[in-house]
Short mmCIF file of C-alpha atoms in Angstrom, two decimals:
data_model
loop_
_atom_site.label_atom_id
_atom_site.label_comp_id
_atom_site.label_asym_id
_atom_site.label_seq_id
_atom_site.Cartn_x
_atom_site.Cartn_y
_atom_site.Cartn_z
CA GLU A 190 56.45 66.07 8.51
CA ILE A 191 53.95 68.62 7.29
CA VAL A 192 53.62 71.46 9.77
CA LEU A 193 50.30 73.30 9.85
CA THR A 194 50.32 76.80 11.30
CA GLN A 195 47.00 78.34 12.23
CA SER A 196 46.35 82.02 12.73
CA PRO A 197 45.32 83.83 14.70
CA GLY A 198 45.80 81.89 17.90
CA THR A 199 42.78 83.57 19.43
CA LEU A 200 40.01 85.47 17.70
CA SER A 201 37.67 87.65 19.75
CA LEU A 202 34.42 88.43 17.98
CA SER A 203 30.75 89.03 18.71
CA PRO A 204 27.73 86.98 17.64
CA GLY A 205 26.70 88.08 14.19
CA ASP A 206 30.27 88.88 13.13
CA ALA A 207 32.09 87.05 10.37
CA ALA A 208 35.18 85.00 11.23
CA THR A 209 38.15 84.10 9.06
CA LEU A 210 40.56 81.43 10.27
CA SER A 211 43.77 80.61 8.45
CA CYS A 212 45.76 77.39 8.11
CA ARG A 213 49.13 77.44 6.37
CA ALA A 214 51.02 74.26 5.48
CA SER A 215 54.80 73.88 5.35
CA GLN A 216 54.41 72.14 1.99
CA SER A 217 51.65 71.81 -0.54
CA VAL A 218 48.64 69.73 0.53
CA THR A 219 46.18 68.44 -2.04
CA ARG A 220 42.78 69.89 -1.17
CA THR A 221 41.27 66.43 -0.85
CA PHE A 222 43.37 65.82 2.24
CA LEU A 223 42.68 68.95 4.25
CA ALA A 224 40.01 68.89 6.98
CA TRP A 225 38.72 71.22 9.68
CA TYR A 226 37.44 70.17 13.11
CA GLN A 227 35.56 71.99 15.84
CA GLN A 228 36.14 71.25 19.51
CA LYS A 229 34.05 72.58 22.36
CA PRO A 230 35.18 72.48 26.01
CA GLY A 231 35.00 69.02 27.50
CA GLN A 232 34.14 67.42 24.17
CA GLY A 233 36.02 65.55 21.47
CA PRO A 234 36.64 67.10 18.08
CA ARG A 235 33.89 67.04 15.46
CA LEU A 236 34.48 66.95 11.72
CA LEU A 237 33.33 70.22 10.21
CA ILE A 238 34.79 70.48 6.71
CA TYR A 239 36.65 67.95 4.56
CA GLY A 240 38.27 68.14 1.15
CA ALA A 241 39.06 71.76 2.08
CA SER A 242 35.54 72.93 1.21
CA THR A 243 32.93 70.19 1.65
CA ARG A 244 30.70 70.54 4.68
CA ALA A 245 30.34 67.41 6.78
CA THR A 246 26.88 66.12 7.62
CA GLY A 247 25.25 68.49 10.07
CA THR A 248 27.59 71.42 9.43
CA PRO A 249 25.55 74.60 8.95
CA ASP A 250 25.98 76.45 5.68
CA ARG A 251 27.37 79.52 7.47
CA PHE A 252 30.62 77.52 7.58
CA SER A 253 32.69 77.45 4.40
CA GLY A 254 36.18 76.31 3.54
CA SER A 255 38.47 77.40 0.76
CA GLY A 256 42.06 77.40 -0.33
CA SER A 257 44.64 75.24 -2.04
CA GLY A 258 48.31 74.42 -1.99
CA THR A 259 49.68 75.75 1.27
CA ASP A 260 46.96 78.22 2.27
CA PHE A 261 43.51 77.27 3.52
CA ILE A 262 40.73 79.32 5.08
CA LEU A 263 37.74 78.51 7.25
CA THR A 264 35.06 81.19 7.16
CA ILE A 265 32.04 81.51 9.40
CA SER A 266 29.73 84.00 7.81
CA ARG A 267 27.63 85.01 10.79
CA LEU A 268 28.65 83.75 14.22
CA GLU A 269 26.13 82.02 16.40
CA PRO A 270 26.71 81.57 20.16
CA GLU A 271 27.37 77.84 19.64
CA ASP A 272 30.22 78.57 17.21
CA PHE A 273 32.57 79.82 19.92
CA ALA A 274 35.02 76.94 20.20
CA VAL A 275 38.49 75.85 19.11
CA TYR A 276 39.06 75.01 15.44
CA TYR A 277 41.78 72.74 14.09
CA CYS A 278 42.93 72.08 10.56
CA GLN A 279 44.42 68.68 9.70
CA GLN A 280 46.28 67.12 6.81
CA HIS A 281 45.75 63.42 6.17
CA VAL A 282 47.80 62.95 3.04
CA GLU A 283 51.11 62.01 4.62
CA TYR A 284 52.18 60.23 7.79
CA PRO A 285 52.37 61.46 10.43
CA TYR A 286 49.00 63.09 10.04
CA THR A 287 49.26 66.50 11.64
CA PHE A 288 46.98 69.14 13.09
CA GLY A 289 47.41 72.85 13.40
CA GLN A 290 47.80 74.19 16.92
CA GLY A 291 44.23 75.50 16.85
CA THR A 292 42.42 78.82 16.74
CA LYS A 293 40.30 79.68 19.74
CA LEU A 294 37.22 81.64 18.78
CA GLU A 295 36.03 83.52 21.84
CA ILE A 296 33.19 85.90 22.57
CA LYS A 297 34.27 89.52 22.64
CA GLN B 427 24.17 56.19 15.06
CA VAL B 428 27.89 55.75 14.79
CA GLN B 429 29.51 55.13 18.08
CA LEU B 430 33.02 54.67 19.25
CA VAL B 431 32.90 53.88 22.94
CA GLN B 432 36.11 54.15 24.91
CA SER B 433 37.11 52.76 28.27
CA GLY B 434 37.20 54.85 31.41
CA ALA B 435 39.77 57.13 32.96
CA GLU B 436 43.04 55.73 34.23
CA VAL B 437 45.56 56.87 36.82
CA LYS B 438 49.03 55.41 36.49
CA LYS B 439 52.42 55.84 38.08
CA PRO B 440 55.48 56.79 36.02
CA GLY B 441 57.01 53.73 34.37
CA ALA B 442 53.73 51.82 34.31
CA SER B 443 51.71 50.79 31.25
CA VAL B 444 48.16 51.62 30.24
CA LYS B 445 45.80 49.90 27.83
CA ILE B 446 42.78 51.79 26.50
CA SER B 447 39.94 50.28 24.51
CA CYS B 448 37.68 51.60 21.76
CA LYS B 449 34.61 49.54 20.90
CA THR B 450 32.43 49.91 17.84
CA SER B 451 29.80 48.04 15.90
CA GLU B 452 30.65 45.04 13.75
CA TYR B 453 29.71 46.98 10.62
CA LEU B 454 32.08 49.81 11.40
CA PHE B 455 34.79 47.49 12.62
CA VAL B 456 35.13 45.95 9.16
CA LYS B 457 34.53 49.22 7.30
CA SER B 458 37.00 51.43 9.12
CA PHE B 459 40.51 52.31 9.95
CA LEU B 460 40.93 53.52 13.49
CA HIS B 461 43.31 56.18 14.71
CA TRP B 462 44.58 57.21 18.11
CA VAL B 463 44.94 60.91 18.82
CA ARG B 464 45.94 62.47 22.11
CA GLN B 465 45.47 65.89 23.65
CA ALA B 466 47.53 67.04 26.61
CA PRO B 467 45.80 69.47 29.01
CA GLY B 468 45.21 72.79 27.30
CA GLN B 469 47.09 71.65 24.22
CA GLY B 470 46.33 70.65 20.64
CA LEU B 471 45.78 67.34 18.93
CA GLU B 472 48.56 64.85 18.28
CA TRP B 473 48.16 61.87 15.95
CA MET B 474 49.67 58.66 17.32
CA GLY B 475 48.92 56.07 14.68
CA ILE B 476 46.44 54.10 12.61
CA ILE B 477 45.29 50.50 12.82
CA ASN B 478 43.46 48.33 10.36
CA PRO B 479 41.21 46.42 12.78
CA ILE B 480 40.83 43.34 10.59
CA ASN B 481 44.53 43.13 9.77
CA PRO B 482 46.30 44.77 12.69
CA SER B 483 49.73 43.40 11.84
CA GLY B 484 49.58 44.46 8.21
CA ARG B 485 51.22 47.35 6.38
CA THR B 486 48.30 49.68 6.97
CA THR B 487 48.97 49.78 10.71
CA VAL B 488 51.36 52.67 11.17
CA TYR B 489 52.77 54.41 14.21
CA ALA B 490 53.97 57.98 14.43
CA GLN B 491 57.73 57.83 14.82
CA LYS B 492 57.52 59.50 18.21
CA PHE B 493 55.55 56.56 19.59
CA GLN B 494 57.21 53.64 17.81
CA GLY B 495 58.44 51.08 20.26
CA ARG B 496 56.39 52.46 23.15
CA VAL B 497 52.88 52.16 21.77
CA SER B 498 51.11 49.08 20.51
CA MET B 499 47.76 49.06 18.73
CA THR B 500 45.82 45.80 18.61
CA SER B 501 42.33 44.60 17.86
CA ASP B 502 39.90 41.90 18.93
CA THR B 503 37.59 40.85 16.13
CA SER B 504 35.35 38.89 18.50
CA THR B 505 34.33 42.06 20.35
CA ASN B 506 34.85 44.70 17.62
CA THR B 507 37.33 46.46 19.87
CA VAL B 508 40.67 48.10 19.24
CA TYR B 509 43.25 48.75 21.92
CA MET B 510 46.09 51.17 22.43
CA GLU B 511 48.75 50.21 24.94
CA MET B 512 51.48 52.59 26.00
CA ASP B 513 54.50 51.48 28.01
CA ASN B 514 56.89 53.33 30.28
CA LEU B 515 54.50 56.16 31.03
CA ARG B 516 55.85 59.58 31.89
CA SER B 517 54.13 62.64 33.32
CA GLU B 518 54.14 64.16 29.81
CA ASP B 519 51.81 61.36 28.70
CA THR B 520 49.03 62.81 30.84
CA ALA B 521 46.37 63.52 28.23
CA VAL B 522 42.97 62.68 26.86
CA TYR B 523 43.31 59.87 24.35
CA TYR B 524 40.78 59.64 21.53
CA CYS B 525 40.06 56.95 19.02
CA ALA B 526 38.79 58.24 15.69
CA ARG B 527 37.48 56.56 12.59
CA SER B 528 38.27 56.99 8.93
CA TYR B 529 36.76 55.05 6.05
CA SER B 530 40.12 54.47 4.42
CA THR B 531 43.75 55.11 5.19
CA TYR B 532 44.19 58.60 3.75
CA ASP B 533 40.86 59.94 4.84
CA LYS B 534 39.30 62.44 7.22
CA PHE B 535 38.27 61.42 10.72
CA ASP B 536 34.51 61.38 10.55
CA TYR B 537 33.72 59.99 13.98
CA TRP B 538 35.45 60.25 17.32
CA GLY B 539 35.23 58.45 20.63
CA GLN B 540 34.41 60.33 23.80
CA GLY B 541 38.01 60.31 24.97
CA THR B 542 39.85 58.59 27.83
CA LEU B 543 41.78 60.64 30.37
CA VAL B 544 45.07 59.09 31.37
CA THR B 545 46.78 60.72 34.31
CA VAL B 546 50.39 59.83 35.05
CA SER B 547 51.42 60.87 38.52
CA SER B 548 53.55 59.55 41.34
#
């Protein structure tokens, strides 16, 4: 199965900072099949980015995705208080679909 | 507004079975593939399988190997509902179980249910 490794595990930043979250795959993943989700406490995940770089409906433009092959990045250009959450990458090209272990973005 | 509405929390004893439901609109039912994803307390997301609601016994219904033989995904076209049943529950199965929707098989999960907490405890 394709293993996705996210780093860092926890990122402590302040509102207004920029955040860079990494997702590395154990084998190449076509960009089309790489997504990012946001999960807030007590809530289900929400689709944020799909196709590695396309913002889902309702995703603010301060969120951007990039990358290809085995290395993907989620960038938040200027953190808002509502952005502090856990972020997961996912590959949906091969069964079993897999998620990274998550990056927790916390307020410093 | 897209909605996936799941059944309520369950408390089960080890060795028991649980059956969770996920109801959607008729339009989505025929235009979706539905997935089950679970999340143990404080842990990440784990994909369990995918079901084609209008052809649940077809090739596009797939289980993660870890759950094959212990999990069954079914659907009821009369109520636009899919079900996930898990047998022989263990304490490690304590988790929030989500249904999630994709438009096609190899596609992102664009909508999620609210989650169903299953607690397995003696």
